[in-house]
Amino acid sequence: MNKKVILYCVGFAAFFGPFTQTIYTPILPEIQHDFRTSGFIVNLTISIFTFVLAMMQMVYGPLTDKLGRRKILLPAILLYIVASAGAALSTSIWVLLFFRAFQAAGIAAGSVVATTVIGDLFEGKSLGRSMGTFQTLVTLGPVIGPVVGGFVGGYTGYQGVFWVLTGTGLIMFLANVKLLPETKPEGPERKGFSFSDFTIVLKDRTGLAVILLGFIQYYSFYNFLVFLPNLLASFYGLSAGQKGLVFLPMSLFLVLGSFTGGRLQEKSNPRTFLLITSSLNVLATILFVILSPISLPVLIVSISLFGLCLGLSLPVQTTLLARAFTQNRATAIGVYNFFRYLGMAAGPIFGSVFYQLGNRVEFLFAAFLFALTVLFARRQFTKTDRYQLN
């Protein structure tokens, strides 16, 4: 059993979640034109994918703990392949919406199973490094997705984009059929699903702290994704293409941070490392609020720092969860992913309220919530350390 090969097999299954979520965003106007529908309905193909992706985390977590990793991932990838082909053959926007929901229902298993398998196979320093590799693959998804989608969609239309997902999904399925063993630890068979599975995770101090940090990080991150373009237009008069280039450094630093975070956490206490990187995320947000009107280069530096610190903290979050929950590891990861997706949804919703006040108040509010969450996490980690000493 080659653990590194398995790591990349399951890692690419997780990669396809955000990759599929964003791959055809560059050709949304063409889809709207082809189906003769409204922009709102077309945007629903993104929203419904994200909603189902979030909800299925809570389903796949307990199922993966109960039935095993391989038994969940392989059928889920098959569902994704069928749904991708259905999306390519769609003749109306409503059929496309239907298959987008089933695409999400299938690929949602990727992140849960991948993180769980990594926790099953690796220990100590190798666990942190493997989580870093995994998070790097996941963060590459939304970076590469629009690039591939724009290139393929420009030549073949939306059908070609979904046929690419069908073909790559089939390759991913065959690779996992051949290379992924069942890694579920030996032990007593788990009973049926219960909501207590989720409360066990949320009652654990480490679990609650990590989950809340994941939520607020993505809440803040999506404030940048949604509201930064308006700020760039009003302050600097940038075009759509120029605004896209401003996001590129933050995306690249997010990937870089994910890659190095798994290695840097080896050199310190993981909880301390998480608190430091999260605190730097708060600082980067405040710096952005203060410095963004001064000059475009300074603005780019501040959002790049945010992306770097976000990336650095992601591997240690999943590492802490994998170590804290050995018997219900997949359930813990499912709850964590669910709250991260809630953060993605909550950021634009609540940010819109504060955006109306002007002066970048939406970012100040995000920084305030972020700081409170870091203080709460620090308190939970301190209590955990005291309990372990006693």
Tab-separated table of C-alpha atoms in Angstrom:
chain	number	residue	atom	x	y	z
A	1	MET	CA	0.000	0.000	0.000
A	2	ASN	CA	1.600	3.247	-1.188
A	3	LYS	CA	0.251	5.889	1.179
A	4	LYS	CA	1.361	8.831	-0.961
A	5	VAL	CA	-0.457	7.462	-3.996
A	6	ILE	CA	-3.589	7.009	-1.903
A	7	LEU	CA	-3.189	10.562	-0.590
A	8	TYR	CA	-3.262	11.971	-4.120
A	9	CYS	CA	-6.145	9.712	-5.176
A	10	VAL	CA	-8.450	10.887	-2.409
A	11	GLY	CA	-7.002	14.401	-2.550
A	12	PHE	CA	-8.092	14.808	-6.164
A	13	ALA	CA	-11.559	13.575	-5.216
A	14	ALA	CA	-11.717	16.481	-2.754
A	15	PHE	CA	-10.225	18.854	-5.343
A	16	PHE	CA	-13.160	18.233	-7.673
A	17	GLY	CA	-15.660	19.793	-5.248
A	18	PRO	CA	-14.475	23.430	-5.527
A	19	PHE	CA	-13.223	22.761	-9.071
A	20	THR	CA	-16.712	21.742	-10.220
A	21	GLN	CA	-18.243	24.591	-8.238
A	22	THR	CA	-16.310	27.254	-10.165
A	23	ILE	CA	-15.310	25.723	-13.509
A	24	TYR	CA	-18.049	27.269	-15.624
A	25	THR	CA	-18.381	30.646	-13.900
A	26	PRO	CA	-16.606	32.386	-16.846
A	27	ILE	CA	-19.321	31.215	-19.266
A	28	LEU	CA	-22.405	31.970	-17.131
A	29	PRO	CA	-23.480	34.715	-19.576
A	30	GLU	CA	-23.316	32.213	-22.466
A	31	ILE	CA	-25.407	29.712	-20.482
A	32	GLN	CA	-27.965	32.441	-19.776
A	33	HIS	CA	-28.120	33.230	-23.482
A	34	ASP	CA	-28.320	29.600	-24.615
A	35	PHE	CA	-31.178	28.767	-22.250
A	36	ARG	CA	-32.866	32.176	-22.659
A	37	THR	CA	-33.278	32.632	-18.944
A	38	SER	CA	-32.542	35.265	-16.289
A	39	GLY	CA	-29.266	35.933	-14.525
A	40	PHE	CA	-30.915	34.986	-11.230
A	41	ILE	CA	-31.853	31.502	-12.465
A	42	VAL	CA	-28.396	30.939	-13.946
A	43	ASN	CA	-26.762	31.950	-10.656
A	44	LEU	CA	-28.937	29.350	-8.938
A	45	THR	CA	-26.841	26.672	-10.656
A	46	ILE	CA	-23.957	27.879	-8.464
A	47	SER	CA	-26.029	28.404	-5.313
A	48	ILE	CA	-27.810	25.052	-5.427
A	49	PHE	CA	-24.484	23.284	-5.920
A	50	THR	CA	-23.032	25.003	-2.833
A	51	PHE	CA	-26.155	24.337	-0.740
A	52	VAL	CA	-26.252	20.598	-1.545
A	53	LEU	CA	-22.482	20.356	-1.081
A	54	ALA	CA	-22.885	21.752	2.441
A	55	MET	CA	-25.882	19.622	3.458
A	56	MET	CA	-24.338	16.366	2.229
A	57	GLN	CA	-21.347	16.848	4.542
A	58	MET	CA	-23.663	15.998	7.442
A	59	VAL	CA	-24.870	12.881	5.625
A	60	TYR	CA	-21.561	11.481	4.426
A	61	GLY	CA	-19.768	12.005	7.755
A	62	PRO	CA	-21.735	9.465	9.833
A	63	LEU	CA	-22.112	7.112	6.847
A	64	THR	CA	-18.352	7.047	6.288
A	65	ASP	CA	-17.754	6.253	9.961
A	66	LYS	CA	-20.362	3.494	9.900
A	67	LEU	CA	-19.941	1.833	6.488
A	68	GLY	CA	-16.338	2.610	5.582
A	69	ARG	CA	-14.430	4.947	3.310
A	70	ARG	CA	-14.378	2.993	0.062
A	71	LYS	CA	-18.060	1.998	0.253
A	72	ILE	CA	-19.071	5.651	0.357
A	73	LEU	CA	-16.588	7.291	-2.015
A	74	LEU	CA	-16.919	4.968	-5.024
A	75	PRO	CA	-20.736	5.117	-5.379
A	76	ALA	CA	-20.608	8.871	-4.764
A	77	ILE	CA	-18.122	9.363	-7.624
A	78	LEU	CA	-20.362	7.271	-9.896
A	79	LEU	CA	-23.271	9.566	-9.041
A	80	TYR	CA	-21.062	12.543	-9.888
A	81	ILE	CA	-20.135	11.043	-13.284
A	82	VAL	CA	-23.773	10.356	-14.219
A	83	ALA	CA	-24.828	13.831	-13.086
A	84	SER	CA	-22.008	15.480	-15.063
A	85	ALA	CA	-23.087	13.659	-18.224
A	86	GLY	CA	-26.691	14.655	-17.519
A	87	ALA	CA	-25.648	18.289	-17.179
A	88	ALA	CA	-23.837	18.112	-20.530
A	89	LEU	CA	-26.995	16.751	-22.194
A	90	SER	CA	-29.371	19.212	-20.503
A	91	THR	CA	-31.910	20.813	-22.822
A	92	SER	CA	-33.332	23.330	-20.329
A	93	ILE	CA	-32.077	25.350	-17.396
A	94	TRP	CA	-34.295	23.359	-15.012
A	95	VAL	CA	-32.769	20.070	-16.127
A	96	LEU	CA	-29.327	21.628	-15.645
A	97	LEU	CA	-30.299	22.720	-12.119
A	98	PHE	CA	-31.442	19.156	-11.360
A	99	PHE	CA	-28.161	17.602	-12.468
A	100	ARG	CA	-26.090	20.302	-10.740
A	101	ALA	CA	-27.735	19.300	-7.450
A	102	PHE	CA	-26.838	15.652	-8.053
A	103	GLN	CA	-23.299	16.608	-9.077
A	104	ALA	CA	-22.889	18.227	-5.666
A	105	ALA	CA	-24.500	15.280	-3.894
A	106	GLY	CA	-21.904	12.986	-5.435
A	107	ILE	CA	-18.706	14.998	-5.138
A	108	ALA	CA	-19.534	16.135	-1.571
A	109	ALA	CA	-18.144	12.808	-0.362
A	110	GLY	CA	-14.679	13.706	-1.641
A	111	SER	CA	-13.628	16.083	1.122
A	112	VAL	CA	-15.086	14.000	3.975
A	113	VAL	CA	-13.596	10.719	2.813
A	114	ALA	CA	-10.229	12.203	1.807
A	115	THR	CA	-9.608	13.864	5.171
A	116	THR	CA	-10.753	10.743	7.001
A	117	VAL	CA	-8.506	8.434	4.962
A	118	ILE	CA	-5.516	10.713	5.613
A	119	GLY	CA	-6.265	10.576	9.330
A	120	ASP	CA	-6.470	6.779	9.109
A	121	LEU	CA	-3.154	6.346	7.308
A	122	PHE	CA	-0.809	8.977	8.728
A	123	GLU	CA	0.427	9.895	12.199
A	124	GLY	CA	2.714	12.470	13.798
A	125	LYS	CA	4.590	14.821	11.459
A	126	SER	CA	3.520	12.901	8.372
A	127	LEU	CA	-0.132	13.599	9.254
A	128	GLY	CA	0.447	17.370	9.235
A	129	ARG	CA	2.394	17.237	5.970
A	130	SER	CA	-0.261	15.091	4.325
A	131	MET	CA	-2.994	17.497	5.422
A	132	GLY	CA	-0.913	20.290	3.879
A	133	THR	CA	-0.772	18.439	0.555
A	134	PHE	CA	-4.508	17.742	0.749
A	135	GLN	CA	-5.383	21.384	1.472
A	136	THR	CA	-3.134	22.504	-1.382
A	137	LEU	CA	-5.107	20.353	-3.808
A	138	VAL	CA	-8.418	21.657	-2.447
A	139	THR	CA	-7.385	25.326	-2.674
A	140	LEU	CA	-6.180	24.777	-6.253
A	141	GLY	CA	-9.763	23.874	-7.230
A	142	PRO	CA	-11.255	27.398	-7.281
A	143	VAL	CA	-8.013	28.785	-8.743
A	144	ILE	CA	-7.793	26.384	-11.696
A	145	GLY	CA	-11.534	25.906	-12.226
A	146	PRO	CA	-12.353	29.245	-13.907
A	147	VAL	CA	-9.185	29.058	-16.032
A	148	VAL	CA	-10.058	25.613	-17.404
A	149	GLY	CA	-13.728	26.507	-17.745
A	150	GLY	CA	-12.995	29.684	-19.667
A	151	PHE	CA	-10.649	27.900	-22.069
A	152	VAL	CA	-12.846	24.841	-22.687
A	153	GLY	CA	-16.116	26.749	-22.663
A	154	GLY	CA	-14.792	29.281	-25.131
A	155	TYR	CA	-14.290	26.516	-27.722
A	156	THR	CA	-17.044	24.013	-26.918
A	157	GLY	CA	-19.714	25.852	-24.920
A	158	TYR	CA	-21.104	24.685	-21.592
A	159	GLN	CA	-21.544	21.119	-22.899
A	160	GLY	CA	-17.801	20.702	-23.322
A	161	VAL	CA	-17.167	21.851	-19.762
A	162	PHE	CA	-19.457	19.164	-18.349
A	163	TRP	CA	-18.053	16.493	-20.669
A	164	VAL	CA	-14.586	17.333	-19.314
A	165	LEU	CA	-15.948	16.802	-15.779
A	166	THR	CA	-17.517	13.504	-16.881
A	167	GLY	CA	-14.262	12.217	-18.342
A	168	THR	CA	-12.049	13.307	-15.470
A	169	GLY	CA	-14.608	11.925	-13.023
A	170	LEU	CA	-14.363	8.530	-14.738
A	171	ILE	CA	-10.560	8.620	-14.439
A	172	MET	CA	-10.891	9.536	-10.761
A	173	PHE	CA	-13.318	6.627	-10.231
A	174	LEU	CA	-11.047	4.047	-11.893
A	175	ALA	CA	-8.005	5.278	-9.954
A	176	ASN	CA	-9.793	4.929	-6.612
A	177	VAL	CA	-11.244	1.522	-7.563
A	178	LYS	CA	-7.729	0.235	-8.175
A	179	LEU	CA	-5.709	2.086	-5.528
A	180	LEU	CA	-7.955	2.949	-2.559
A	181	PRO	CA	-8.138	0.238	0.118
A	182	GLU	CA	-10.622	0.272	2.982
A	183	THR	CA	-8.865	2.186	5.766
A	184	LYS	CA	-11.625	2.136	8.373
A	185	PRO	CA	-10.005	1.051	11.678
A	186	GLU	CA	-10.958	-2.260	13.203
A	187	GLY	CA	-13.447	-1.938	16.020
A	188	PRO	CA	-17.049	-2.525	17.068
A	189	GLU	CA	-19.646	-1.854	14.390
A	190	ARG	CA	-21.234	1.544	14.821
A	191	LYS	CA	-24.982	1.731	15.361
A	192	GLY	CA	-27.347	3.735	13.209
A	193	PHE	CA	-27.297	7.482	12.733
A	194	SER	CA	-28.089	9.729	15.683
A	195	PHE	CA	-27.965	13.496	16.139
A	196	SER	CA	-25.811	12.820	19.177
A	197	ASP	CA	-23.021	12.053	16.678
A	198	PHE	CA	-22.938	15.756	15.872
A	199	THR	CA	-23.339	17.014	19.439
A	200	ILE	CA	-20.360	14.909	20.551
A	201	VAL	CA	-18.187	16.855	18.117
A	202	LEU	CA	-19.604	20.251	19.073
A	203	LYS	CA	-19.338	19.564	22.817
A	204	ASP	CA	-15.635	18.790	22.502
A	205	ARG	CA	-13.607	21.948	23.221
A	206	THR	CA	-11.064	21.350	20.469
A	207	GLY	CA	-13.759	20.401	17.979
A	208	LEU	CA	-15.900	23.455	18.731
A	209	ALA	CA	-12.934	25.857	18.587
A	210	VAL	CA	-11.684	24.526	15.240
A	211	ILE	CA	-15.170	24.471	13.710
A	212	LEU	CA	-15.930	28.066	14.738
A	213	LEU	CA	-12.560	29.254	13.421
A	214	GLY	CA	-13.282	27.513	10.112
A	215	PHE	CA	-16.670	29.242	9.950
A	216	ILE	CA	-15.382	32.756	10.642
A	217	GLN	CA	-12.389	32.389	8.327
A	218	TYR	CA	-14.618	31.567	5.383
A	219	TYR	CA	-17.135	34.221	6.444
A	220	SER	CA	-14.328	36.781	6.203
A	221	PHE	CA	-12.861	35.268	3.021
A	222	TYR	CA	-16.170	35.514	1.179
A	223	ASN	CA	-16.515	39.138	2.254
A	224	PHE	CA	-13.359	39.744	0.227
A	225	LEU	CA	-14.634	37.746	-2.747
A	226	VAL	CA	-17.990	39.534	-2.861
A	227	PHE	CA	-17.280	43.126	-1.794
A	228	LEU	CA	-13.698	43.734	-2.927
A	229	PRO	CA	-14.662	44.135	-6.627
A	230	ASN	CA	-16.944	47.082	-5.771
A	231	LEU	CA	-14.185	48.699	-3.734
A	232	LEU	CA	-11.673	48.254	-6.566
A	233	ALA	CA	-14.076	49.863	-9.004
A	234	SER	CA	-14.931	52.837	-6.770
A	235	PHE	CA	-11.394	53.580	-5.508
A	236	TYR	CA	-9.279	52.667	-8.510
A	237	GLY	CA	-11.671	52.410	-11.462
A	238	LEU	CA	-10.477	48.947	-12.465
A	239	SER	CA	-12.075	46.936	-15.250
A	240	ALA	CA	-13.442	43.427	-14.750
A	241	GLY	CA	-10.245	41.869	-16.093
A	242	GLN	CA	-8.047	44.045	-13.894
A	243	LYS	CA	-10.111	43.181	-10.821
A	244	GLY	CA	-9.587	39.503	-11.597
A	245	LEU	CA	-5.829	40.037	-11.649
A	246	VAL	CA	-5.967	41.686	-8.193
A	247	PHE	CA	-7.442	38.475	-6.792
A	248	LEU	CA	-4.650	36.349	-8.279
A	249	PRO	CA	-1.960	37.113	-5.604
A	250	MET	CA	-4.394	36.278	-2.786
A	251	SER	CA	-5.267	32.981	-4.479
A	252	LEU	CA	-1.622	32.085	-5.031
A	253	PHE	CA	-0.689	32.911	-1.439
A	254	LEU	CA	-3.636	30.817	-0.256
A	255	VAL	CA	-2.232	27.832	-2.160
A	256	LEU	CA	1.307	28.550	-0.920
A	257	GLY	CA	0.100	28.804	2.667
A	258	SER	CA	-1.769	25.501	2.420
A	259	PHE	CA	1.338	23.763	1.129
A	260	THR	CA	3.709	25.160	3.783
A	261	GLY	CA	1.241	25.103	6.678
A	262	GLY	CA	1.380	21.340	7.003
A	263	ARG	CA	5.148	21.518	7.408
A	264	LEU	CA	5.384	24.580	9.629
A	265	GLN	CA	2.957	23.160	12.194
A	266	GLU	CA	5.528	20.456	12.950
A	267	LYS	CA	7.772	23.083	14.570
A	268	SER	CA	5.255	24.301	17.173
A	269	ASN	CA	2.216	23.312	19.180
A	270	PRO	CA	-0.609	22.907	16.618
A	271	ARG	CA	-3.105	24.832	18.767
A	272	THR	CA	-0.650	27.698	19.230
A	273	PHE	CA	0.110	27.716	15.507
A	274	LEU	CA	-3.606	27.901	14.699
A	275	LEU	CA	-4.157	30.797	17.108
A	276	ILE	CA	-1.188	32.722	15.674
A	277	THR	CA	-2.244	32.317	12.033
A	278	SER	CA	-5.857	33.155	12.873
A	279	SER	CA	-4.758	36.272	14.767
A	280	LEU	CA	-2.731	37.316	11.730
A	281	ASN	CA	-5.886	36.884	9.635
A	282	VAL	CA	-7.616	39.400	11.903
A	283	LEU	CA	-4.646	41.766	11.598
A	284	ALA	CA	-4.628	41.451	7.791
A	285	THR	CA	-8.335	42.322	7.667
A	286	ILE	CA	-7.819	45.430	9.826
A	287	LEU	CA	-4.812	46.471	7.735
A	288	PHE	CA	-6.951	46.113	4.623
A	289	VAL	CA	-9.631	48.412	6.084
A	290	ILE	CA	-7.065	51.056	7.039
A	291	LEU	CA	-4.701	50.873	4.065
A	292	SER	CA	-6.882	49.919	1.085
A	293	PRO	CA	-7.656	53.544	0.085
A	294	ILE	CA	-3.961	54.518	0.141
A	295	SER	CA	-2.719	52.639	-2.909
A	296	LEU	CA	-3.460	49.543	-4.971
A	297	PRO	CA	-0.106	47.819	-4.178
A	298	VAL	CA	-0.723	48.206	-0.434
A	299	LEU	CA	-4.218	46.770	-0.867
A	300	ILE	CA	-2.800	43.769	-2.735
A	301	VAL	CA	-0.240	43.166	0.039
A	302	SER	CA	-2.958	43.159	2.715
A	303	ILE	CA	-5.242	40.683	0.918
A	304	SER	CA	-2.239	38.484	0.049
A	305	LEU	CA	-1.362	38.356	3.763
A	306	PHE	CA	-4.939	37.300	4.482
A	307	GLY	CA	-4.743	34.530	1.869
A	308	LEU	CA	-1.375	33.322	3.171
A	309	CYS	CA	-2.535	33.094	6.801
A	310	LEU	CA	-5.786	31.422	5.794
A	311	GLY	CA	-3.816	28.818	3.851
A	312	LEU	CA	-1.360	28.266	6.709
A	313	SER	CA	-4.152	27.517	9.174
A	314	LEU	CA	-6.172	25.065	7.060
A	315	PRO	CA	-3.909	21.980	7.414
A	316	VAL	CA	-3.629	22.365	11.185
A	317	GLN	CA	-7.412	22.558	11.549
A	318	THR	CA	-7.993	19.206	9.864
A	319	THR	CA	-4.958	17.735	11.661
A	320	LEU	CA	-6.388	18.691	15.065
A	321	LEU	CA	-9.769	17.188	14.176
A	322	ALA	CA	-8.215	13.966	12.846
A	323	ARG	CA	-6.270	13.532	16.088
A	324	ALA	CA	-9.118	14.476	18.425
A	325	PHE	CA	-11.733	12.166	16.877
A	326	THR	CA	-10.381	8.722	16.084
A	327	GLN	CA	-13.637	6.749	16.197
A	328	ASN	CA	-15.915	9.360	14.587
A	329	ARG	CA	-13.353	11.154	12.449
A	330	ALA	CA	-15.521	11.434	9.333
A	331	THR	CA	-18.435	12.846	11.320
A	332	ALA	CA	-16.155	15.524	12.796
A	333	ILE	CA	-14.861	16.457	9.340
A	334	GLY	CA	-18.414	16.546	7.987
A	335	VAL	CA	-19.540	18.959	10.718
A	336	TYR	CA	-16.430	21.097	10.146
A	337	ASN	CA	-17.051	21.278	6.381
A	338	PHE	CA	-20.728	22.057	6.915
A	339	PHE	CA	-19.926	25.083	9.085
A	340	ARG	CA	-17.278	26.261	6.614
A	341	TYR	CA	-19.924	26.282	3.882
A	342	LEU	CA	-22.278	28.139	6.224
A	343	GLY	CA	-19.540	30.750	6.572
A	344	MET	CA	-19.339	31.043	2.781
A	345	ALA	CA	-23.095	31.685	2.649
A	346	ALA	CA	-23.275	33.970	5.702
A	347	GLY	CA	-20.444	36.278	4.590
A	348	PRO	CA	-22.260	37.831	1.607
A	349	ILE	CA	-25.644	37.858	3.410
A	350	PHE	CA	-24.602	39.694	6.573
A	351	GLY	CA	-21.881	41.617	4.788
A	352	SER	CA	-24.532	43.164	2.521
A	353	VAL	CA	-26.222	44.720	5.554
A	354	PHE	CA	-23.011	46.403	6.722
A	355	TYR	CA	-21.939	47.248	3.165
A	356	GLN	CA	-24.784	49.775	3.006
A	357	LEU	CA	-23.130	51.750	5.842
A	358	GLY	CA	-20.020	52.404	3.742
A	359	ASN	CA	-16.409	52.920	4.901
A	360	ARG	CA	-15.670	49.184	4.647
A	361	VAL	CA	-17.782	48.455	7.763
A	362	GLU	CA	-18.489	44.924	6.483
A	363	PHE	CA	-14.781	44.118	6.812
A	364	LEU	CA	-14.530	45.756	10.246
A	365	PHE	CA	-17.451	43.668	11.460
A	366	ALA	CA	-15.834	40.512	10.074
A	367	ALA	CA	-12.578	41.396	11.866
A	368	PHE	CA	-14.489	41.988	15.113
A	369	LEU	CA	-16.235	38.598	14.918
A	370	PHE	CA	-12.953	36.976	13.943
A	371	ALA	CA	-11.147	38.444	16.972
A	372	LEU	CA	-13.899	37.244	19.325
A	373	THR	CA	-13.669	33.746	17.823
A	374	VAL	CA	-9.890	33.640	18.268
A	375	LEU	CA	-10.258	34.644	21.933
A	376	PHE	CA	-12.938	31.978	22.402
A	377	ALA	CA	-10.740	29.327	20.754
A	378	ARG	CA	-7.792	30.322	22.938
A	379	ARG	CA	-9.953	29.857	26.034
A	380	GLN	CA	-11.156	26.438	24.855
A	381	PHE	CA	-7.610	25.262	24.114
A	382	THR	CA	-6.428	26.476	27.537
A	383	LYS	CA	-9.224	24.539	29.260
A	384	THR	CA	-8.351	21.436	27.243
A	385	ASP	CA	-4.675	21.661	28.274
A	386	ARG	CA	-5.622	22.082	31.953
A	387	TYR	CA	-7.970	19.103	31.769
A	388	GLN	CA	-5.286	16.915	30.210
A	389	LEU	CA	-2.775	17.936	32.907
A	390	ASN	CA	-5.222	17.011	35.638
